Amino acid sequence: MSLMKVAAAGALRAGVRQAGVLIVLLGLRAGVVGAQELKYPQTTFHPVSEYGASQNAVFANTLWWTMGILLLVIVLTLYAAWRFRERPDSPEPQHIHGNTVLEIAWTLIPAMIVVLIAIPTIRTIFDNQRDAPEGALQVEVIGHQWWWEFRYPEQGVVTANQLYLPVGRPIELKLHSADVIHSFWLPRIGGKRDVNPQAKAHEGEQPSFNRIVFTVDSAGYYPGQCAEYCGDSHAIMRMSALAVAPAEFEAWVAAMRRGDAEGGASPGAQAQGVQAQGVQPPASDASMAGMNLGALPAPTGAGSAVQPPVTDAEWVAAGRKVFLSKPCTACHTIQGTTAVGAIGPNLTRVGARPHIGAGALENTRDNLARWIRDPQSVKPGALMPGALRPGGNFPPTNLSEAEIQAIAHYLQSLK
Ligand code: CUA
């Protein structure tokens, strides 16, 4: 008997210690999350919009009520186990059958807690569905297998996978899908919203879409992703929002509208791109000789083969010619050029995006070449054809390695 008592007391002490550790850990958590912000950029605990903050507040409200209940239950259980433990000569416990006061209390108190959780929750649900204020920036979000299209109808700008937003201005996203159901989720801006295919509108009706209204309060880079399984490469349907000062946003709009009208990015941007990568453009090695690049400067010597590009600017110019003369233009638009395809992502200023393939790869020249060469190897099921493999309903592009390199140079230059 006494051995059992010792064991029980030991177990109880261990239990109390564990509960203490749990409580201390919960208390520390708030501080720890701050330090992990960079490690977990898709945290929902550090919202940067009132939309995200309102949802985080609902979560916190629910969390603290339930944590309080948990703590109360743990303390009462441990107290009862200790206070009413069996002792030598302890009398038979009193038998109780029903206690009206207790039963009313443990029905009413939880009901009141549910109400205290429900009121802010329902208020937030309605608040999150409110109409956009006057002057909100309109952005049409279109989910595609497996990338995001962002249209700014008032600005006449279309981009892909990176959403540009001005800080401090209300934004209204209108979301719909070009194919299956996706879910739009930029965790630091706010919660998920379904991106549904649009049902055919009836006579005199507007097609329906889901909406999110929010205002971003601090500049920054906020990654996100599709949050509803939508096929093979659902996991590579990422995106990001870049929130910038209003003047910077206007500058971006102007640059997007200009696009590649001058036939190449500014020399400064090109030089910057090369330096940032620390990669020298491929020199004119033997494997590049004799390639078919109709865009090259005229051969210098009589009888010489077509000269491969040497300088970065030559590669970019060659890539531009190749891009505009190949089937690339059937699917992609680059503002300011003859490429006006609308099936694939708009590539205007694609060189300035952090990633390619909707977050599949970092945006480097090597990765661009890899993507153009064989998108299926990077993103299974992608609708883009590779040099040798078809993609979607499209036959292989049959681009040569030199043409791929040239296009990669050109796309990288579009900053
Ligand atoms: Cu789109 Cu998952």
Coordinates of C-alpha atoms and ligand atoms in Angstrom, one line a residue:
M1 CA 0.0 0.0 0.0
S2 CA 2.7 2.5 1.0
L3 CA 4.7 1.5 -2.1
M4 CA 1.6 2.4 -4.2
K5 CA 1.3 5.7 -2.4
V6 CA 4.9 6.6 -3.1
A7 CA 4.5 5.6 -6.7
A8 CA 1.2 7.6 -7.0
A9 CA 2.8 10.7 -5.4
G10 CA 5.8 10.4 -7.7
A11 CA 3.5 10.2 -10.8
L12 CA 1.5 13.2 -9.5
R13 CA 4.6 15.2 -9.0
A14 CA 5.8 14.3 -12.6
G15 CA 2.3 15.3 -13.9
V16 CA 2.5 18.7 -12.1
R17 CA 6.0 19.2 -13.5
Q18 CA 4.8 18.4 -17.1
A19 CA 1.8 20.7 -16.8
G20 CA 4.1 23.4 -15.5
V21 CA 6.5 22.9 -18.5
L22 CA 3.5 23.0 -20.9
I23 CA 2.2 26.3 -19.4
V24 CA 5.7 27.9 -19.6
L25 CA 6.1 26.7 -23.2
L26 CA 2.7 28.2 -24.1
G27 CA 3.7 31.5 -22.5
L28 CA 7.0 31.5 -24.4
R29 CA 5.4 30.8 -27.7
A30 CA 4.3 34.4 -28.3
G31 CA 7.9 35.5 -28.0
V32 CA 9.3 32.7 -30.1
V33 CA 7.0 33.3 -33.1
G34 CA 8.5 36.8 -33.5
A35 CA 12.0 35.4 -33.8
Q36 CA 10.9 32.8 -36.3
E37 CA 9.2 35.3 -38.6
L38 CA 11.8 35.0 -41.3
K39 CA 12.2 31.3 -40.9
Y40 CA 8.4 30.9 -41.5
P41 CA 7.4 33.6 -43.9
Q42 CA 4.0 32.1 -44.4
T43 CA 3.0 32.6 -40.8
T44 CA -0.6 33.7 -40.1
F45 CA 0.4 35.1 -36.7
H46 CA 1.9 38.3 -38.1
P47 CA -0.8 39.7 -40.4
V48 CA 0.0 42.8 -42.5
S49 CA -3.6 43.7 -43.3
E50 CA -6.7 44.5 -41.3
Y51 CA -8.3 41.5 -43.0
G52 CA -5.6 39.1 -41.7
A53 CA -5.6 40.8 -38.4
S54 CA -9.3 40.4 -37.9
Q55 CA -9.0 36.6 -38.6
N56 CA -6.0 36.3 -36.3
A57 CA -8.0 38.0 -33.6
V58 CA -10.8 35.4 -33.9
F59 CA -8.1 32.7 -33.7
A60 CA -6.5 34.3 -30.6
N61 CA -9.9 34.8 -28.9
T62 CA -10.8 31.1 -29.4
L63 CA -7.3 30.0 -28.4
W64 CA -7.2 31.9 -25.1
W65 CA -10.7 30.8 -24.1
T66 CA -9.9 27.1 -24.8
M67 CA -6.5 27.4 -23.2
G68 CA -8.2 28.8 -20.1
I69 CA -10.6 25.9 -20.0
L70 CA -7.7 23.4 -20.5
L71 CA -5.8 25.0 -17.7
L72 CA -8.8 24.9 -15.4
V73 CA -9.5 21.3 -16.2
I74 CA -5.9 20.3 -15.6
V75 CA -5.7 22.1 -12.2
L76 CA -9.1 20.8 -11.0
T77 CA -8.2 17.2 -12.1
L78 CA -4.8 17.3 -10.4
Y79 CA -6.3 18.9 -7.2
A80 CA -9.1 16.3 -7.0
A81 CA -6.6 13.4 -7.6
W82 CA -4.4 14.7 -4.8
R83 CA -7.1 15.9 -2.3
F84 CA -9.3 12.8 -2.5
R85 CA -6.5 10.2 -2.9
E86 CA -7.0 7.0 -0.9
R87 CA -5.6 7.1 2.6
P88 CA -5.4 4.4 5.3
D89 CA -8.7 4.3 7.1
S90 CA -10.3 6.8 4.8
P91 CA -14.1 6.5 4.9
E92 CA -16.3 5.4 2.1
P93 CA -16.8 8.5 -0.1
Q94 CA -20.2 10.1 0.0
H95 CA -22.4 9.0 -2.9
I96 CA -23.9 11.8 -4.9
H97 CA -26.9 11.5 -7.3
G98 CA -27.3 14.7 -9.3
N99 CA -26.7 18.3 -8.3
T100 CA -29.0 20.8 -9.9
V101 CA -26.8 23.8 -9.2
L102 CA -23.7 22.2 -10.7
E103 CA -25.6 20.9 -13.7
I104 CA -27.0 24.3 -14.5
A105 CA -23.6 25.9 -14.0
W106 CA -21.8 23.5 -16.4
T107 CA -24.4 24.0 -19.0
L108 CA -24.6 27.7 -18.8
I109 CA -20.9 28.6 -18.5
P110 CA -19.8 26.7 -21.6
A111 CA -22.8 28.1 -23.5
M112 CA -21.7 31.6 -22.5
I113 CA -18.2 30.9 -23.7
V114 CA -19.5 29.7 -27.0
V115 CA -21.5 32.9 -27.3
L116 CA -18.3 34.9 -26.5
I117 CA -16.5 33.1 -29.2
A118 CA -19.4 33.2 -31.7
I119 CA -20.1 37.0 -31.5
P120 CA -16.6 38.2 -32.7
T121 CA -16.4 35.2 -35.2
I122 CA -19.7 36.1 -36.9
R123 CA -18.9 39.8 -36.8
T124 CA -15.6 39.0 -38.5
I125 CA -17.3 36.8 -41.1
F126 CA -19.6 39.6 -42.2
D127 CA -16.8 42.2 -42.0
N128 CA -14.6 40.0 -44.3
Q129 CA -17.4 40.0 -46.9
R130 CA -18.0 43.8 -46.9
D131 CA -18.0 45.8 -50.0
A132 CA -14.8 47.5 -51.1
P133 CA -14.6 51.2 -50.2
E134 CA -14.6 53.9 -52.9
G135 CA -11.3 54.1 -54.8
A136 CA -10.2 50.6 -54.0
L137 CA -7.6 49.1 -56.4
Q138 CA -9.3 46.5 -58.5
V139 CA -7.4 43.3 -59.2
E140 CA -8.8 40.3 -61.1
V141 CA -7.2 37.1 -59.9
I142 CA -7.5 34.1 -62.2
G143 CA -6.3 30.7 -61.1
H144 CA -4.9 28.5 -63.7
Q145 CA -3.4 25.0 -63.5
W146 CA -0.8 25.9 -62.1
W147 CA -0.1 29.5 -61.9
W148 CA -1.8 32.8 -61.0
E149 CA -2.8 35.6 -63.3
F150 CA -3.3 39.1 -62.0
R151 CA -5.1 41.7 -64.1
Y152 CA -5.3 45.3 -63.2
P153 CA -8.2 46.5 -65.4
E154 CA -8.0 50.2 -64.6
Q155 CA -4.2 50.3 -65.2
G156 CA -4.4 48.1 -68.3
V157 CA -1.7 45.8 -66.8
V158 CA -1.5 42.0 -66.6
T159 CA 1.1 40.0 -64.7
A160 CA 1.6 36.6 -63.3
N161 CA 2.5 35.0 -60.0
Q162 CA 3.7 38.2 -58.3
L163 CA 1.0 40.5 -57.1
Y164 CA 2.1 44.2 -56.9
L165 CA 0.2 46.1 -54.3
P166 CA 0.4 49.7 -53.0
V167 CA 0.6 50.0 -49.2
G168 CA -2.2 51.9 -47.5
R169 CA -4.7 51.7 -50.4
P170 CA -7.7 49.4 -50.1
I171 CA -7.5 46.5 -52.6
E172 CA -10.4 44.5 -54.0
L173 CA -9.4 41.1 -55.4
K174 CA -12.0 39.4 -57.6
L175 CA -11.2 35.8 -57.9
H176 CA -12.2 33.2 -60.4
S177 CA -10.6 30.2 -62.1
A178 CA -9.9 29.3 -65.7
D179 CA -10.2 25.6 -65.0
V180 CA -10.7 23.8 -61.7
I181 CA -11.2 25.0 -58.1
H182 CA -8.1 26.6 -56.6
S183 CA -7.8 28.5 -53.3
F184 CA -6.0 31.9 -53.0
W185 CA -3.8 32.2 -49.9
L186 CA -1.3 34.8 -48.9
P187 CA -1.0 33.9 -45.2
R188 CA 0.3 37.2 -43.9
I189 CA -2.3 39.2 -45.8
G190 CA -5.2 36.9 -44.7
G191 CA -7.1 33.7 -45.0
K192 CA -7.9 31.5 -47.9
R193 CA -10.6 32.1 -50.4
D194 CA -11.9 29.6 -53.0
V195 CA -11.1 30.5 -56.6
N196 CA -14.0 28.9 -58.5
P197 CA -14.7 28.4 -62.2
Q198 CA -17.3 30.9 -63.3
A199 CA -20.7 29.5 -64.1
K200 CA -22.1 30.8 -67.3
A201 CA -24.0 34.0 -66.5
H202 CA -27.6 34.2 -67.4
E203 CA -29.0 37.0 -69.6
G204 CA -28.3 40.4 -68.0
E205 CA -26.3 38.9 -65.1
Q206 CA -22.7 39.5 -64.2
P207 CA -20.5 36.4 -63.9
S208 CA -20.0 35.6 -60.3
F209 CA -16.7 35.6 -58.4
N210 CA -15.4 35.5 -54.9
R211 CA -13.8 38.6 -53.4
I212 CA -11.3 39.7 -50.8
V213 CA -11.1 43.3 -49.6
F214 CA -8.1 44.4 -47.6
T215 CA -5.5 47.1 -47.1
V216 CA -1.8 46.1 -46.6
D217 CA -0.2 48.2 -43.9
S218 CA 3.5 47.5 -44.3
A219 CA 5.7 47.1 -47.4
G220 CA 7.3 43.7 -47.9
Y221 CA 7.4 40.5 -49.7
Y222 CA 4.7 38.0 -48.8
P223 CA 4.8 34.5 -50.2
G224 CA 1.7 32.4 -50.6
Q225 CA 0.3 29.5 -52.5
C226 CA -2.7 27.6 -53.8
A227 CA -4.4 26.0 -50.9
E228 CA -6.8 23.6 -52.5
Y229 CA -5.7 20.4 -54.3
C230 CA -6.0 21.1 -58.0
G231 CA -4.1 18.4 -59.8
D232 CA -0.6 17.2 -60.5
S233 CA 1.4 20.4 -59.7
H234 CA -0.9 21.9 -57.0
A235 CA 2.2 22.0 -54.8
I236 CA 4.0 24.2 -57.3
M237 CA 1.2 26.8 -57.6
R238 CA 2.8 29.4 -55.6
M239 CA 2.7 33.2 -55.7
S240 CA 3.8 36.2 -53.8
A241 CA 2.6 39.7 -53.1
L242 CA 5.1 42.6 -53.2
A243 CA 3.6 45.5 -51.2
V244 CA 5.3 48.8 -52.1
A245 CA 4.9 52.5 -51.5
P246 CA 2.2 54.1 -53.7
A247 CA 4.7 56.0 -55.8
E248 CA 6.7 52.8 -56.4
F249 CA 3.5 51.0 -57.4
E250 CA 2.7 53.8 -60.0
A251 CA 6.3 53.5 -61.3
W252 CA 5.8 49.7 -61.7
V253 CA 2.5 50.3 -63.5
A254 CA 4.2 52.7 -65.9
A255 CA 7.1 50.2 -66.5
M256 CA 4.6 47.4 -67.1
R257 CA 2.7 49.5 -69.6
R258 CA 5.9 50.4 -71.4
G259 CA 7.0 46.8 -71.3
D260 CA 9.7 46.1 -73.9
A261 CA 8.7 48.9 -76.2
E262 CA 12.3 50.0 -76.7
G263 CA 13.4 46.6 -77.8
G264 CA 15.1 45.6 -74.6
A265 CA 15.5 46.6 -71.0
S266 CA 17.6 49.6 -70.1
P267 CA 21.4 48.9 -70.3
G268 CA 21.5 49.5 -66.6
A269 CA 19.0 46.9 -65.8
Q270 CA 20.8 44.4 -68.0
A271 CA 24.2 45.1 -66.4
Q272 CA 22.6 44.8 -63.0
G273 CA 21.1 41.5 -63.9
V274 CA 24.4 40.0 -65.1
Q275 CA 26.2 41.2 -62.0
A276 CA 23.5 40.0 -59.7
Q277 CA 23.8 36.6 -61.1
G278 CA 27.6 36.6 -61.2
V279 CA 27.3 34.5 -64.4
Q280 CA 29.1 35.4 -67.5
P281 CA 27.1 35.0 -70.7
P282 CA 28.3 31.9 -72.5
A283 CA 31.2 32.7 -74.7
S284 CA 31.1 31.8 -78.4
D285 CA 32.2 28.2 -78.0
A286 CA 32.2 25.7 -80.8
S287 CA 28.9 24.2 -79.9
M288 CA 27.2 27.5 -80.6
A289 CA 28.6 27.9 -84.0
G290 CA 26.4 27.4 -86.9
M291 CA 23.2 27.7 -84.9
N292 CA 20.2 29.1 -86.6
L293 CA 19.7 32.5 -85.0
G294 CA 18.2 34.7 -87.7
A295 CA 18.6 37.6 -85.5
L296 CA 22.3 37.8 -85.4
P297 CA 24.5 40.6 -86.7
A298 CA 25.5 40.0 -90.3
P299 CA 28.5 37.7 -90.7
T300 CA 31.7 39.6 -90.7
G301 CA 33.9 37.7 -93.1
A302 CA 33.1 36.3 -96.5
G303 CA 32.2 32.6 -96.2
S304 CA 32.1 32.6 -92.4
A305 CA 29.3 30.8 -90.7
V306 CA 26.7 32.8 -88.8
Q307 CA 28.5 34.4 -85.8
P308 CA 27.1 33.4 -82.5
P309 CA 26.4 36.2 -80.0
V310 CA 29.3 37.2 -77.9
T311 CA 28.2 40.1 -75.7
D312 CA 25.3 40.0 -73.3
A313 CA 23.5 42.6 -75.4
E314 CA 23.9 40.5 -78.5
W315 CA 22.5 37.5 -76.6
V316 CA 19.5 39.5 -75.5
A317 CA 18.8 40.9 -79.0
A318 CA 19.1 37.4 -80.4
G319 CA 16.8 36.0 -77.8
R320 CA 14.2 38.7 -78.5
K321 CA 14.2 37.8 -82.2
V322 CA 13.9 34.1 -81.5
F323 CA 11.1 34.7 -79.0
L324 CA 9.1 36.8 -81.4
S325 CA 9.6 34.5 -84.3
K326 CA 8.8 31.2 -82.5
P327 CA 5.5 29.8 -81.2
C328 CA 6.3 31.4 -77.8
T329 CA 4.1 34.3 -78.9
A330 CA 1.1 32.1 -79.4
C331 CA 0.7 31.8 -75.6
H332 CA 2.7 34.6 -74.0
T333 CA 2.4 38.4 -74.0
I334 CA 5.3 40.8 -73.6
Q335 CA 3.9 44.3 -73.5
G336 CA 5.4 46.5 -76.2
T337 CA 6.2 43.6 -78.6
T338 CA 4.2 41.6 -81.1
A339 CA 3.8 38.8 -78.5
V340 CA 0.2 39.0 -77.4
G341 CA -0.7 35.4 -76.6
A342 CA -3.1 35.0 -73.6
I343 CA -2.9 31.3 -72.8
G344 CA 0.2 31.3 -70.7
P345 CA 1.5 33.7 -68.1
N346 CA 2.1 37.3 -69.3
L347 CA 5.9 37.7 -69.4
T348 CA 6.2 41.5 -69.3
R349 CA 9.2 42.3 -67.0
V350 CA 9.4 38.6 -66.1
G351 CA 13.1 39.2 -65.3
A352 CA 12.1 41.2 -62.2
R353 CA 10.1 38.3 -60.7
P354 CA 11.7 36.3 -57.9
H355 CA 10.6 33.0 -59.3
I356 CA 9.6 31.3 -62.5
G357 CA 7.0 28.6 -63.1
A358 CA 4.8 29.9 -60.2
G359 CA 7.5 29.4 -57.6
A360 CA 8.9 26.2 -59.1
L361 CA 12.4 27.7 -59.6
E362 CA 14.4 30.7 -58.6
N363 CA 14.5 33.2 -61.5
T364 CA 18.1 32.6 -62.8
R365 CA 19.2 32.4 -66.4
D366 CA 20.1 28.7 -66.0
N367 CA 16.7 27.9 -64.5
L368 CA 14.9 29.9 -67.3
A369 CA 16.8 27.8 -69.8
R370 CA 15.9 24.6 -67.9
W371 CA 12.3 25.6 -67.8
I372 CA 12.2 26.4 -71.6
R373 CA 14.0 23.2 -72.4
D374 CA 11.8 20.9 -70.4
P375 CA 9.0 22.3 -68.3
Q376 CA 7.5 18.9 -67.6
S377 CA 10.7 17.9 -65.7
V378 CA 10.2 20.8 -63.4
K379 CA 6.4 20.9 -63.2
P380 CA 4.6 17.6 -64.1
G381 CA 1.5 18.3 -66.1
A382 CA 2.5 21.9 -67.1
L383 CA 0.7 22.9 -70.3
M384 CA 3.9 24.4 -71.8
P385 CA 5.7 22.3 -74.4
G386 CA 9.4 21.8 -74.0
A387 CA 12.0 21.7 -76.7
L388 CA 11.6 17.9 -77.3
R389 CA 8.4 17.1 -75.3
P390 CA 4.9 18.2 -75.9
G391 CA 3.0 20.0 -73.2
G392 CA -0.8 20.4 -72.9
N393 CA -2.1 20.3 -76.5
F394 CA 1.0 21.8 -77.9
P395 CA 3.8 20.0 -79.9
P396 CA 7.4 20.3 -78.9
T397 CA 9.0 23.7 -79.7
N398 CA 12.1 22.2 -81.3
L399 CA 14.2 25.0 -80.0
S400 CA 17.9 24.5 -80.3
E401 CA 20.1 24.8 -77.2
A402 CA 21.4 28.1 -78.5
E403 CA 17.9 29.4 -79.0
I404 CA 17.0 28.4 -75.5
Q405 CA 20.0 30.2 -74.1
A406 CA 19.2 33.3 -76.1
I407 CA 15.6 33.3 -75.0
A408 CA 16.7 32.9 -71.4
H409 CA 19.1 35.9 -71.8
Y410 CA 16.2 37.9 -73.2
L411 CA 13.7 37.1 -70.5
Q412 CA 16.3 37.8 -67.8
S413 CA 16.8 41.2 -69.3
L414 CA 13.1 42.2 -69.0
K415 CA 13.4 43.9 -65.6
Ligands
CUA1 CU1 -4.4 25.5 -57.6 CU2 -4.0 23.9 -55.9

